[in-house]
Amino acid sequence: MPTCNETNMSPATFLLAGIPGLEADGPWISIPFCSLYLIAILGNGLILFVIKTQQNLHQPMYLFLSMLSVTDLGLSASTLPTMLSVFLFNTREIGIDVCLTQLFFIHTFLLMESSVLLAMAFDRFVAIRHPLRYALTLTSARIGNIGLAIIIRGAGLHIPSVILLKRLPYSRIQPLSHSYCLHPDVMKMACADTTPSSFYGLFIVLSSLGLDSVLIALSYIMILQTVLSITSWQERLKALNTCVSHICVTLLFYTPLISLSMIHRFKTKALPQSQILLSYLHLLFPPVLNPIVYSIKTKEIRKRIMKIFQNYSTNGLQWGH
């Protein structure tokens, strides 16, 4: 725990970190990061545009997908400013209020993404297990309520954690471990007892990400039981194929998260670079890869995107002539 005295106390300023050993290569590192952000913004924006403009896609599965794209855009927007300031401009100082604001939005959108993945698992469960009641169960009003509950849950759980961190004393300048603010990173910079904040952070993880992952796994156990009861192999494959995209994005979200948790637990045997790399993967890759996965695996979205590009190419050729 850092030590505090009256001369170096608040207003606290945190120092964001780049990648250890590659600080001098920040401008070059910013190029792939900018490319990833651009792909994430364009990909998720395109998914939202396709779903909004196609009336036949105003169905529960695609409405939940639009929620996933919104959370991915929010997550990208939460990390983009400080990450680019560190790698592109080598600007590392960040005030505590700005840091806590970024921390709130990063963790809120992460929790919201977990909640959306759980809602999408429920959607697949109802579609496969109770297909005749699918439209009656997942009405537009109920989907809207689920979306509102996801927002309230994500923001509501993290407001107390920010308040707890805000009340802690910090030294004048404290170095962080990443190019963005995260709850465990900021908490360990405090020079006072962080037990309440630590326990509340653990409560959030167990009651949200932990619970969501268990419920998603249970959903797929019941889905698998239903699929195995189908006599036709073709129908089994057809049912499972509707779940492939969701399984892929769920693994993309939870695999780095679980790996990062394991590394934190056994950090004496892990390299700091591996923790930082997994942290970047956890925050950057889902927004980039989620729209790609759904564009490839979902026929309706793939056809519409291809049509958009074909129209763009045709119009471009006409303008060229």
PDB file of C-alpha atoms in Angstrom:
ATOM      1  CA  MET A   1       0.000   0.000   0.000  1.00  0.00           C
ATOM      2  CA  PRO A   2       1.445   3.419  -0.936  1.00  0.00           C
ATOM      3  CA  THR A   3       2.206   5.719   1.985  1.00  0.00           C
ATOM      4  CA  CYS A   4       0.612   9.162   2.198  1.00  0.00           C
ATOM      5  CA  ASN A   5       1.550  12.373   3.897  1.00  0.00           C
ATOM      6  CA  GLU A   6      -0.017  15.811   3.940  1.00  0.00           C
ATOM      7  CA  THR A   7       2.423  17.250   1.389  1.00  0.00           C
ATOM      8  CA  ASN A   8       1.773  14.803  -1.439  1.00  0.00           C
ATOM      9  CA  MET A   9      -1.950  14.260  -0.995  1.00  0.00           C
ATOM     10  CA  SER A  10      -4.793  15.221  -3.352  1.00  0.00           C
ATOM     11  CA  PRO A  11      -5.602  16.368  -5.934  1.00  0.00           C
ATOM     12  CA  ALA A  12      -4.312  13.031  -7.111  1.00  0.00           C
ATOM     13  CA  THR A  13      -2.949  12.491 -10.596  1.00  0.00           C
ATOM     14  CA  PHE A  14      -2.434   9.071 -12.126  1.00  0.00           C
ATOM     15  CA  LEU A  15       0.175   8.188 -14.706  1.00  0.00           C
ATOM     16  CA  LEU A  16      -1.079   5.890 -17.453  1.00  0.00           C
ATOM     17  CA  ALA A  17       1.297   3.229 -18.730  1.00  0.00           C
ATOM     18  CA  GLY A  18       2.084   1.886 -22.164  1.00  0.00           C
ATOM     19  CA  ILE A  19       3.525  -1.527 -22.962  1.00  0.00           C
ATOM     20  CA  PRO A  20       6.628  -2.227 -20.820  1.00  0.00           C
ATOM     21  CA  GLY A  21       9.827  -2.050 -22.852  1.00  0.00           C
ATOM     22  CA  LEU A  22       8.085  -0.525 -25.882  1.00  0.00           C
ATOM     23  CA  GLU A  23       7.512   3.015 -24.635  1.00  0.00           C
ATOM     24  CA  ALA A  24       9.683   4.513 -27.398  1.00  0.00           C
ATOM     25  CA  ASP A  25       7.624   2.754 -30.082  1.00  0.00           C
ATOM     26  CA  GLY A  26       4.332   4.320 -28.997  1.00  0.00           C
ATOM     27  CA  PRO A  27       3.535   6.024 -32.350  1.00  0.00           C
ATOM     28  CA  TRP A  28       4.083   2.768 -34.218  1.00  0.00           C
ATOM     29  CA  ILE A  29       2.017   0.796 -31.707  1.00  0.00           C
ATOM     30  CA  SER A  30      -0.803   3.321 -32.116  1.00  0.00           C
ATOM     31  CA  ILE A  31      -1.213   2.282 -35.769  1.00  0.00           C
ATOM     32  CA  PRO A  32      -2.586  -1.239 -35.089  1.00  0.00           C
ATOM     33  CA  PHE A  33      -4.620   0.105 -32.162  1.00  0.00           C
ATOM     34  CA  CYS A  34      -6.186   2.788 -34.364  1.00  0.00           C
ATOM     35  CA  SER A  35      -6.899   0.138 -36.999  1.00  0.00           C
ATOM     36  CA  LEU A  36      -8.642  -2.064 -34.425  1.00  0.00           C
ATOM     37  CA  TYR A  37     -10.762   0.835 -33.194  1.00  0.00           C
ATOM     38  CA  LEU A  38     -11.685   1.779 -36.756  1.00  0.00           C
ATOM     39  CA  ILE A  39     -12.720  -1.812 -37.543  1.00  0.00           C
ATOM     40  CA  ALA A  40     -14.752  -1.994 -34.323  1.00  0.00           C
ATOM     41  CA  ILE A  41     -16.576   1.273 -34.995  1.00  0.00           C
ATOM     42  CA  LEU A  42     -17.278   0.529 -38.654  1.00  0.00           C
ATOM     43  CA  GLY A  43     -18.240  -3.112 -38.023  1.00  0.00           C
ATOM     44  CA  ASN A  44     -20.635  -2.442 -35.166  1.00  0.00           C
ATOM     45  CA  GLY A  45     -22.018   0.646 -36.894  1.00  0.00           C
ATOM     46  CA  LEU A  46     -22.714  -1.443 -39.988  1.00  0.00           C
ATOM     47  CA  ILE A  47     -24.474  -4.119 -37.928  1.00  0.00           C
ATOM     48  CA  LEU A  48     -26.701  -1.465 -36.337  1.00  0.00           C
ATOM     49  CA  PHE A  49     -27.442   0.129 -39.718  1.00  0.00           C
ATOM     50  CA  VAL A  50     -28.413  -3.202 -41.290  1.00  0.00           C
ATOM     51  CA  ILE A  51     -30.691  -4.187 -38.402  1.00  0.00           C
ATOM     52  CA  LYS A  52     -32.356  -0.771 -38.268  1.00  0.00           C
ATOM     53  CA  THR A  53     -33.015  -0.510 -42.014  1.00  0.00           C
ATOM     54  CA  GLN A  54     -34.226  -4.084 -42.537  1.00  0.00           C
ATOM     55  CA  GLN A  55     -37.738  -4.603 -41.202  1.00  0.00           C
ATOM     56  CA  ASN A  56     -37.420  -8.395 -41.393  1.00  0.00           C
ATOM     57  CA  LEU A  57     -34.509  -8.206 -38.923  1.00  0.00           C
ATOM     58  CA  HIS A  58     -36.620  -6.593 -36.199  1.00  0.00           C
ATOM     59  CA  GLN A  59     -36.716  -9.920 -34.378  1.00  0.00           C
ATOM     60  CA  PRO A  60     -35.491 -10.802 -30.855  1.00  0.00           C
ATOM     61  CA  MET A  61     -32.202 -12.364 -31.998  1.00  0.00           C
ATOM     62  CA  TYR A  62     -31.208  -9.303 -34.016  1.00  0.00           C
ATOM     63  CA  LEU A  63     -32.456  -6.821 -31.424  1.00  0.00           C
ATOM     64  CA  PHE A  64     -30.178  -8.464 -28.874  1.00  0.00           C
ATOM     65  CA  LEU A  65     -27.380  -8.334 -31.454  1.00  0.00           C
ATOM     66  CA  SER A  66     -27.950  -4.591 -31.822  1.00  0.00           C
ATOM     67  CA  MET A  67     -27.613  -4.284 -28.024  1.00  0.00           C
ATOM     68  CA  LEU A  68     -24.307  -6.140 -28.249  1.00  0.00           C
ATOM     69  CA  SER A  69     -23.077  -3.731 -30.926  1.00  0.00           C
ATOM     70  CA  VAL A  70     -24.071  -0.718 -28.805  1.00  0.00           C
ATOM     71  CA  THR A  71     -22.138  -2.055 -25.796  1.00  0.00           C
ATOM     72  CA  ASP A  72     -19.130  -2.785 -28.025  1.00  0.00           C
ATOM     73  CA  LEU A  73     -19.205   0.785 -29.347  1.00  0.00           C
ATOM     74  CA  GLY A  74     -19.481   2.102 -25.791  1.00  0.00           C
ATOM     75  CA  LEU A  75     -16.565  -0.033 -24.645  1.00  0.00           C
ATOM     76  CA  SER A  76     -14.407   1.163 -27.556  1.00  0.00           C
ATOM     77  CA  ALA A  77     -15.312   4.797 -26.892  1.00  0.00           C
ATOM     78  CA  SER A  78     -14.426   4.369 -23.200  1.00  0.00           C
ATOM     79  CA  THR A  79     -10.848   3.217 -23.819  1.00  0.00           C
ATOM     80  CA  LEU A  80     -10.011   5.059 -27.054  1.00  0.00           C
ATOM     81  CA  PRO A  81      -9.147   8.575 -25.721  1.00  0.00           C
ATOM     82  CA  THR A  82      -6.544   7.611 -23.125  1.00  0.00           C
ATOM     83  CA  MET A  83      -5.072   4.753 -25.130  1.00  0.00           C
ATOM     84  CA  LEU A  84      -4.389   7.010 -28.105  1.00  0.00           C
ATOM     85  CA  SER A  85      -3.103   9.812 -25.867  1.00  0.00           C
ATOM     86  CA  VAL A  86      -0.542   7.414 -24.380  1.00  0.00           C
ATOM     87  CA  PHE A  87       0.656   5.730 -27.561  1.00  0.00           C
ATOM     88  CA  LEU A  88       0.241   8.544 -30.062  1.00  0.00           C
ATOM     89  CA  PHE A  89       1.018  11.669 -28.026  1.00  0.00           C
ATOM     90  CA  ASN A  90       2.828  10.186 -25.001  1.00  0.00           C
ATOM     91  CA  THR A  91       0.393  12.059 -22.724  1.00  0.00           C
ATOM     92  CA  ARG A  92       0.200   9.993 -19.558  1.00  0.00           C
ATOM     93  CA  GLU A  93      -1.230  12.181 -16.802  1.00  0.00           C
ATOM     94  CA  ILE A  94      -4.906  11.815 -15.936  1.00  0.00           C
ATOM     95  CA  GLY A  95      -6.813  13.428 -13.083  1.00  0.00           C
ATOM     96  CA  ILE A  96      -8.636  11.288 -10.571  1.00  0.00           C
ATOM     97  CA  ASP A  97     -12.110  12.486 -11.618  1.00  0.00           C
ATOM     98  CA  VAL A  98     -11.475  11.728 -15.285  1.00  0.00           C
ATOM     99  CA  CYS A  99      -9.903   8.398 -14.333  1.00  0.00           C
ATOM    100  CA  LEU A 100     -12.879   7.374 -12.194  1.00  0.00           C
ATOM    101  CA  THR A 101     -15.276   8.408 -14.963  1.00  0.00           C
ATOM    102  CA  GLN A 102     -13.431   6.243 -17.476  1.00  0.00           C
ATOM    103  CA  LEU A 103     -13.277   3.398 -14.953  1.00  0.00           C
ATOM    104  CA  PHE A 104     -17.036   3.615 -14.435  1.00  0.00           C
ATOM    105  CA  PHE A 105     -17.844   3.435 -18.148  1.00  0.00           C
ATOM    106  CA  ILE A 106     -15.341   0.647 -18.913  1.00  0.00           C
ATOM    107  CA  HIS A 107     -16.646  -1.608 -16.143  1.00  0.00           C
ATOM    108  CA  THR A 108     -20.274  -0.680 -16.832  1.00  0.00           C
ATOM    109  CA  PHE A 109     -20.024  -1.600 -20.522  1.00  0.00           C
ATOM    110  CA  LEU A 110     -18.154  -4.814 -19.666  1.00  0.00           C
ATOM    111  CA  LEU A 111     -20.955  -5.816 -17.306  1.00  0.00           C
ATOM    112  CA  MET A 112     -23.566  -4.791 -19.864  1.00  0.00           C
ATOM    113  CA  GLU A 113     -21.867  -6.964 -22.493  1.00  0.00           C
ATOM    114  CA  SER A 114     -21.968  -9.924 -20.124  1.00  0.00           C
ATOM    115  CA  SER A 115     -25.668  -9.243 -19.499  1.00  0.00           C
ATOM    116  CA  VAL A 116     -26.402  -9.020 -23.229  1.00  0.00           C
ATOM    117  CA  LEU A 117     -24.617 -12.339 -23.812  1.00  0.00           C
ATOM    118  CA  LEU A 118     -26.820 -13.881 -21.108  1.00  0.00           C
ATOM    119  CA  ALA A 119     -29.931 -12.429 -22.758  1.00  0.00           C
ATOM    120  CA  MET A 120     -28.808 -13.835 -26.112  1.00  0.00           C
ATOM    121  CA  ALA A 121     -28.313 -17.265 -24.507  1.00  0.00           C
ATOM    122  CA  PHE A 122     -31.875 -17.043 -23.148  1.00  0.00           C
ATOM    123  CA  ASP A 123     -33.065 -16.095 -26.643  1.00  0.00           C
ATOM    124  CA  ARG A 124     -31.437 -19.214 -28.122  1.00  0.00           C
ATOM    125  CA  PHE A 125     -32.827 -21.351 -25.277  1.00  0.00           C
ATOM    126  CA  VAL A 126     -36.412 -20.207 -25.910  1.00  0.00           C
ATOM    127  CA  ALA A 127     -36.039 -20.478 -29.708  1.00  0.00           C
ATOM    128  CA  ILE A 128     -34.837 -24.101 -29.525  1.00  0.00           C
ATOM    129  CA  ARG A 129     -36.588 -25.420 -26.430  1.00  0.00           C
ATOM    130  CA  HIS A 130     -39.956 -23.636 -26.843  1.00  0.00           C
ATOM    131  CA  PRO A 131     -40.168 -22.558 -30.504  1.00  0.00           C
ATOM    132  CA  LEU A 132     -43.983 -22.258 -30.483  1.00  0.00           C
ATOM    133  CA  ARG A 133     -43.866 -19.806 -27.569  1.00  0.00           C
ATOM    134  CA  TYR A 134     -40.886 -17.848 -28.902  1.00  0.00           C
ATOM    135  CA  ALA A 135     -42.808 -14.865 -30.292  1.00  0.00           C
ATOM    136  CA  LEU A 136     -45.087 -14.702 -27.253  1.00  0.00           C
ATOM    137  CA  THR A 137     -42.205 -14.914 -24.770  1.00  0.00           C
ATOM    138  CA  LEU A 138     -39.845 -12.399 -26.371  1.00  0.00           C
ATOM    139  CA  THR A 139     -42.126  -9.566 -27.343  1.00  0.00           C
ATOM    140  CA  SER A 140     -40.754  -6.132 -28.297  1.00  0.00           C
ATOM    141  CA  ALA A 141     -41.917  -4.690 -24.970  1.00  0.00           C
ATOM    142  CA  ARG A 142     -40.202  -7.458 -23.018  1.00  0.00           C
ATOM    143  CA  ILE A 143     -36.984  -7.034 -24.998  1.00  0.00           C
ATOM    144  CA  GLY A 144     -37.106  -3.298 -24.253  1.00  0.00           C
ATOM    145  CA  ASN A 145     -37.488  -4.054 -20.546  1.00  0.00           C
ATOM    146  CA  ILE A 146     -34.551  -6.458 -20.704  1.00  0.00           C
ATOM    147  CA  GLY A 147     -32.442  -3.745 -22.337  1.00  0.00           C
ATOM    148  CA  LEU A 148     -33.435  -1.237 -19.637  1.00  0.00           C
ATOM    149  CA  ALA A 149     -32.636  -3.772 -16.907  1.00  0.00           C
ATOM    150  CA  ILE A 150     -29.200  -4.362 -18.468  1.00  0.00           C
ATOM    151  CA  ILE A 151     -28.431  -0.625 -18.352  1.00  0.00           C
ATOM    152  CA  ILE A 152     -29.686  -0.205 -14.770  1.00  0.00           C
ATOM    153  CA  ARG A 153     -27.797  -3.282 -13.607  1.00  0.00           C
ATOM    154  CA  GLY A 154     -24.535  -2.220 -15.239  1.00  0.00           C
ATOM    155  CA  ALA A 155     -24.602   1.383 -14.028  1.00  0.00           C
ATOM    156  CA  GLY A 156     -26.227   0.693 -10.660  1.00  0.00           C
ATOM    157  CA  LEU A 157     -23.656  -1.862  -9.561  1.00  0.00           C
ATOM    158  CA  HIS A 158     -20.700   0.384 -10.398  1.00  0.00           C
ATOM    159  CA  ILE A 159     -21.853   3.703  -8.942  1.00  0.00           C
ATOM    160  CA  PRO A 160     -21.057   2.538  -5.360  1.00  0.00           C
ATOM    161  CA  SER A 161     -17.630   1.243  -6.437  1.00  0.00           C
ATOM    162  CA  VAL A 162     -16.726   4.657  -7.872  1.00  0.00           C
ATOM    163  CA  ILE A 163     -17.965   6.386  -4.702  1.00  0.00           C
ATOM    164  CA  LEU A 164     -15.836   4.063  -2.551  1.00  0.00           C
ATOM    165  CA  LEU A 165     -12.754   4.776  -4.678  1.00  0.00           C
ATOM    166  CA  LYS A 166     -13.416   8.522  -4.676  1.00  0.00           C
ATOM    167  CA  ARG A 167     -13.427   8.611  -0.860  1.00  0.00           C
ATOM    168  CA  LEU A 168      -9.992   6.974  -0.592  1.00  0.00           C
ATOM    169  CA  PRO A 169      -6.856   9.135  -0.193  1.00  0.00           C
ATOM    170  CA  TYR A 170      -4.163   8.940  -2.877  1.00  0.00           C
ATOM    171  CA  SER A 171      -0.653  10.294  -3.187  1.00  0.00           C
ATOM    172  CA  ARG A 172      -0.078  13.212  -5.544  1.00  0.00           C
ATOM    173  CA  ILE A 173       1.186  11.086  -8.456  1.00  0.00           C
ATOM    174  CA  GLN A 174       0.569   7.354  -8.833  1.00  0.00           C
ATOM    175  CA  PRO A 175       1.621   5.141 -11.780  1.00  0.00           C
ATOM    176  CA  LEU A 176      -1.029   2.794 -13.173  1.00  0.00           C
ATOM    177  CA  SER A 177      -0.421  -0.468 -15.046  1.00  0.00           C
ATOM    178  CA  HIS A 178      -2.437   0.213 -18.201  1.00  0.00           C
ATOM    179  CA  SER A 179      -3.231   2.996 -20.643  1.00  0.00           C
ATOM    180  CA  TYR A 180      -6.735   3.214 -19.140  1.00  0.00           C
ATOM    181  CA  CYS A 181      -8.202   3.114 -15.641  1.00  0.00           C
ATOM    182  CA  LEU A 182      -9.452  -0.140 -14.118  1.00  0.00           C
ATOM    183  CA  HIS A 183     -10.917  -0.733 -10.666  1.00  0.00           C
ATOM    184  CA  PRO A 184      -8.218  -3.078  -9.242  1.00  0.00           C
ATOM    185  CA  ASP A 185      -5.447  -0.883 -10.636  1.00  0.00           C
ATOM    186  CA  VAL A 186      -6.772   2.344  -9.108  1.00  0.00           C
ATOM    187  CA  MET A 187      -7.723   0.674  -5.820  1.00  0.00           C
ATOM    188  CA  LYS A 188      -4.188  -0.543  -5.116  1.00  0.00           C
ATOM    189  CA  MET A 189      -2.914   3.043  -5.527  1.00  0.00           C
ATOM    190  CA  ALA A 190      -4.844   4.173  -2.439  1.00  0.00           C
ATOM    191  CA  CYS A 191      -2.896   4.761   0.750  1.00  0.00           C
ATOM    192  CA  ALA A 192      -5.661   3.643   3.115  1.00  0.00           C
ATOM    193  CA  ASP A 193      -7.625   0.510   3.921  1.00  0.00           C
ATOM    194  CA  THR A 194      -9.271  -0.707   0.705  1.00  0.00           C
ATOM    195  CA  THR A 195     -11.092  -3.685   2.234  1.00  0.00           C
ATOM    196  CA  PRO A 196     -14.651  -2.340   1.609  1.00  0.00           C
ATOM    197  CA  SER A 197     -13.818  -1.449  -1.991  1.00  0.00           C
ATOM    198  CA  SER A 198     -12.092  -4.795  -2.522  1.00  0.00           C
ATOM    199  CA  PHE A 199     -15.014  -6.798  -1.140  1.00  0.00           C
ATOM    200  CA  TYR A 200     -17.525  -4.797  -3.151  1.00  0.00           C
ATOM    201  CA  GLY A 201     -15.471  -5.347  -6.314  1.00  0.00           C
ATOM    202  CA  LEU A 202     -15.476  -9.088  -5.602  1.00  0.00           C
ATOM    203  CA  PHE A 203     -19.241  -8.956  -5.037  1.00  0.00           C
ATOM    204  CA  ILE A 204     -19.728  -7.301  -8.445  1.00  0.00           C
ATOM    205  CA  VAL A 205     -17.614  -9.915 -10.210  1.00  0.00           C
ATOM    206  CA  LEU A 206     -19.367 -12.868  -8.561  1.00  0.00           C
ATOM    207  CA  SER A 207     -22.912 -11.481  -8.837  1.00  0.00           C
ATOM    208  CA  SER A 208     -22.580 -10.364 -12.452  1.00  0.00           C
ATOM    209  CA  LEU A 209     -19.841 -11.900 -14.563  1.00  0.00           C
ATOM    210  CA  GLY A 210     -19.652 -15.059 -12.468  1.00  0.00           C
ATOM    211  CA  LEU A 211     -23.425 -15.550 -12.291  1.00  0.00           C
ATOM    212  CA  ASP A 212     -23.882 -14.720 -15.981  1.00  0.00           C
ATOM    213  CA  SER A 213     -21.294 -17.277 -17.090  1.00  0.00           C
ATOM    214  CA  VAL A 214     -22.933 -19.994 -14.965  1.00  0.00           C
ATOM    215  CA  LEU A 215     -26.406 -19.184 -16.337  1.00  0.00           C
ATOM    216  CA  ILE A 216     -25.084 -19.163 -19.920  1.00  0.00           C
ATOM    217  CA  ALA A 217     -23.516 -22.584 -19.356  1.00  0.00           C
ATOM    218  CA  LEU A 218     -26.786 -23.903 -17.886  1.00  0.00           C
ATOM    219  CA  SER A 219     -28.705 -22.527 -20.868  1.00  0.00           C
ATOM    220  CA  TYR A 220     -26.510 -24.439 -23.256  1.00  0.00           C
ATOM    221  CA  ILE A 221     -26.760 -27.625 -21.208  1.00  0.00           C
ATOM    222  CA  MET A 222     -30.550 -27.446 -21.580  1.00  0.00           C
ATOM    223  CA  ILE A 223     -30.226 -26.495 -25.253  1.00  0.00           C
ATOM    224  CA  LEU A 224     -27.984 -29.519 -25.815  1.00  0.00           C
ATOM    225  CA  GLN A 225     -30.493 -31.783 -24.067  1.00  0.00           C
ATOM    226  CA  THR A 226     -33.233 -30.509 -26.378  1.00  0.00           C
ATOM    227  CA  VAL A 227     -31.085 -30.887 -29.501  1.00  0.00           C
ATOM    228  CA  LEU A 228     -30.105 -34.449 -28.610  1.00  0.00           C
ATOM    229  CA  SER A 229     -33.788 -35.354 -28.280  1.00  0.00           C
ATOM    230  CA  ILE A 230     -34.342 -34.440 -31.948  1.00  0.00           C
ATOM    231  CA  THR A 231     -34.275 -37.566 -34.109  1.00  0.00           C
ATOM    232  CA  SER A 232     -33.182 -35.940 -37.370  1.00  0.00           C
ATOM    233  CA  TRP A 233     -29.458 -35.161 -37.693  1.00  0.00           C
ATOM    234  CA  GLN A 234     -30.240 -32.390 -40.150  1.00  0.00           C
ATOM    235  CA  GLU A 235     -32.566 -30.712 -37.658  1.00  0.00           C
ATOM    236  CA  ARG A 236     -29.982 -31.127 -34.887  1.00  0.00           C
ATOM    237  CA  LEU A 237     -27.303 -29.408 -36.963  1.00  0.00           C
ATOM    238  CA  LYS A 238     -29.723 -26.685 -38.001  1.00  0.00           C
ATOM    239  CA  ALA A 239     -30.593 -25.961 -34.370  1.00  0.00           C
ATOM    240  CA  LEU A 240     -26.966 -25.955 -33.232  1.00  0.00           C
ATOM    241  CA  ASN A 241     -25.936 -23.762 -36.149  1.00  0.00           C
ATOM    242  CA  THR A 242     -28.135 -20.958 -34.817  1.00  0.00           C
ATOM    243  CA  CYS A 243     -26.007 -20.978 -31.642  1.00  0.00           C
ATOM    244  CA  VAL A 244     -22.531 -20.971 -33.213  1.00  0.00           C
ATOM    245  CA  SER A 245     -22.197 -17.187 -33.457  1.00  0.00           C
ATOM    246  CA  HIS A 246     -23.278 -16.669 -29.859  1.00  0.00           C
ATOM    247  CA  ILE A 247     -20.931 -19.380 -28.599  1.00  0.00           C
ATOM    248  CA  CYS A 248     -18.024 -17.741 -30.459  1.00  0.00           C
ATOM    249  CA  VAL A 249     -18.640 -14.233 -29.079  1.00  0.00           C
ATOM    250  CA  THR A 250     -19.183 -15.633 -25.578  1.00  0.00           C
ATOM    251  CA  LEU A 251     -15.814 -17.394 -25.722  1.00  0.00           C
ATOM    252  CA  LEU A 252     -14.201 -14.216 -27.085  1.00  0.00           C
ATOM    253  CA  PHE A 253     -15.507 -12.311 -24.078  1.00  0.00           C
ATOM    254  CA  TYR A 254     -14.970 -14.774 -21.244  1.00  0.00           C
ATOM    255  CA  THR A 255     -11.729 -16.553 -22.238  1.00  0.00           C
ATOM    256  CA  PRO A 256      -9.415 -13.521 -21.787  1.00  0.00           C
ATOM    257  CA  LEU A 257     -11.353 -12.549 -18.649  1.00  0.00           C
ATOM    258  CA  ILE A 258     -10.907 -15.961 -17.021  1.00  0.00           C
ATOM    259  CA  SER A 259      -7.262 -16.130 -18.124  1.00  0.00           C
ATOM    260  CA  LEU A 260      -6.629 -12.668 -16.678  1.00  0.00           C
ATOM    261  CA  SER A 261      -8.229 -13.673 -13.378  1.00  0.00           C
ATOM    262  CA  MET A 262      -6.020 -16.771 -13.204  1.00  0.00           C
ATOM    263  CA  ILE A 263      -2.904 -14.722 -13.915  1.00  0.00           C
ATOM    264  CA  HIS A 264      -3.808 -12.221 -11.190  1.00  0.00           C
ATOM    265  CA  ARG A 265      -4.267 -15.105  -8.757  1.00  0.00           C
ATOM    266  CA  PHE A 266      -0.928 -16.732  -9.691  1.00  0.00           C
ATOM    267  CA  LYS A 267       0.866 -13.528 -10.660  1.00  0.00           C
ATOM    268  CA  THR A 268       4.119 -14.558  -9.027  1.00  0.00           C
ATOM    269  CA  LYS A 269       4.624 -17.025 -11.868  1.00  0.00           C
ATOM    270  CA  ALA A 270       3.321 -14.816 -14.663  1.00  0.00           C
ATOM    271  CA  LEU A 271       5.061 -12.108 -16.664  1.00  0.00           C
ATOM    272  CA  PRO A 272       3.615  -8.584 -16.385  1.00  0.00           C
ATOM    273  CA  GLN A 273       3.485  -8.457 -20.194  1.00  0.00           C
ATOM    274  CA  SER A 274       1.052 -11.387 -20.264  1.00  0.00           C
ATOM    275  CA  GLN A 275      -1.327  -9.575 -17.910  1.00  0.00           C
ATOM    276  CA  ILE A 276      -1.202  -6.394 -19.968  1.00  0.00           C
ATOM    277  CA  LEU A 277      -1.630  -8.280 -23.254  1.00  0.00           C
ATOM    278  CA  LEU A 278      -4.677 -10.176 -21.974  1.00  0.00           C
ATOM    279  CA  SER A 279      -6.153  -6.941 -20.653  1.00  0.00           C
ATOM    280  CA  TYR A 280      -5.849  -5.348 -24.096  1.00  0.00           C
ATOM    281  CA  LEU A 281      -7.269  -8.467 -25.752  1.00  0.00           C
ATOM    282  CA  HIS A 282     -10.197  -8.493 -23.336  1.00  0.00           C
ATOM    283  CA  LEU A 283     -11.132  -4.890 -24.117  1.00  0.00           C
ATOM    284  CA  LEU A 284     -10.224  -4.635 -27.810  1.00  0.00           C
ATOM    285  CA  PHE A 285     -10.950  -7.969 -29.450  1.00  0.00           C
ATOM    286  CA  PRO A 286     -14.681  -8.503 -28.668  1.00  0.00           C
ATOM    287  CA  PRO A 287     -15.739  -5.159 -30.263  1.00  0.00           C
ATOM    288  CA  VAL A 288     -13.582  -5.966 -33.298  1.00  0.00           C
ATOM    289  CA  LEU A 289     -14.458  -9.627 -33.774  1.00  0.00           C
ATOM    290  CA  ASN A 290     -18.129  -9.742 -32.710  1.00  0.00           C
ATOM    291  CA  PRO A 291     -19.483  -8.020 -35.855  1.00  0.00           C
ATOM    292  CA  ILE A 292     -17.145 -10.112 -38.011  1.00  0.00           C
ATOM    293  CA  VAL A 293     -18.416 -13.357 -36.446  1.00  0.00           C
ATOM    294  CA  TYR A 294     -22.067 -12.408 -36.916  1.00  0.00           C
ATOM    295  CA  SER A 295     -21.472 -11.120 -40.437  1.00  0.00           C
ATOM    296  CA  ILE A 296     -19.896 -14.431 -41.433  1.00  0.00           C
ATOM    297  CA  LYS A 297     -22.256 -16.790 -39.601  1.00  0.00           C
ATOM    298  CA  THR A 298     -25.619 -14.993 -39.991  1.00  0.00           C
ATOM    299  CA  LYS A 299     -27.017 -15.390 -43.495  1.00  0.00           C
ATOM    300  CA  GLU A 300     -29.452 -12.460 -43.399  1.00  0.00           C
ATOM    301  CA  ILE A 301     -26.848  -9.977 -42.183  1.00  0.00           C
ATOM    302  CA  ARG A 302     -24.207 -11.303 -44.556  1.00  0.00           C
ATOM    303  CA  LYS A 303     -26.523 -10.950 -47.557  1.00  0.00           C
ATOM    304  CA  ARG A 304     -27.496  -7.403 -46.622  1.00  0.00           C
ATOM    305  CA  ILE A 305     -23.875  -6.314 -46.061  1.00  0.00           C
ATOM    306  CA  MET A 306     -22.841  -7.815 -49.389  1.00  0.00           C
ATOM    307  CA  LYS A 307     -25.706  -5.963 -51.075  1.00  0.00           C
ATOM    308  CA  ILE A 308     -24.566  -2.680 -49.502  1.00  0.00           C
ATOM    309  CA  PHE A 309     -21.032  -3.156 -50.814  1.00  0.00           C
ATOM    310  CA  GLN A 310     -22.328  -4.209 -54.243  1.00  0.00           C
ATOM    311  CA  ASN A 311     -24.465  -1.061 -54.437  1.00  0.00           C
ATOM    312  CA  TYR A 312     -21.511   1.035 -53.312  1.00  0.00           C
ATOM    313  CA  SER A 313     -19.275  -0.524 -55.968  1.00  0.00           C
ATOM    314  CA  THR A 314     -21.914  -0.026 -58.664  1.00  0.00           C
ATOM    315  CA  ASN A 315     -22.464   3.607 -57.713  1.00  0.00           C
ATOM    316  CA  GLY A 316     -18.710   4.143 -57.582  1.00  0.00           C
ATOM    317  CA  LEU A 317     -18.294   2.763 -61.120  1.00  0.00           C
ATOM    318  CA  GLN A 318     -21.140   4.967 -62.361  1.00  0.00           C
ATOM    319  CA  TRP A 319     -19.533   8.029 -60.871  1.00  0.00           C
ATOM    320  CA  GLY A 320     -16.212   6.985 -62.428  1.00  0.00           C
ATOM    321  CA  HIS A 321     -17.783   6.992 -65.867  1.00  0.00           C
TER     322      HIS A 321
END
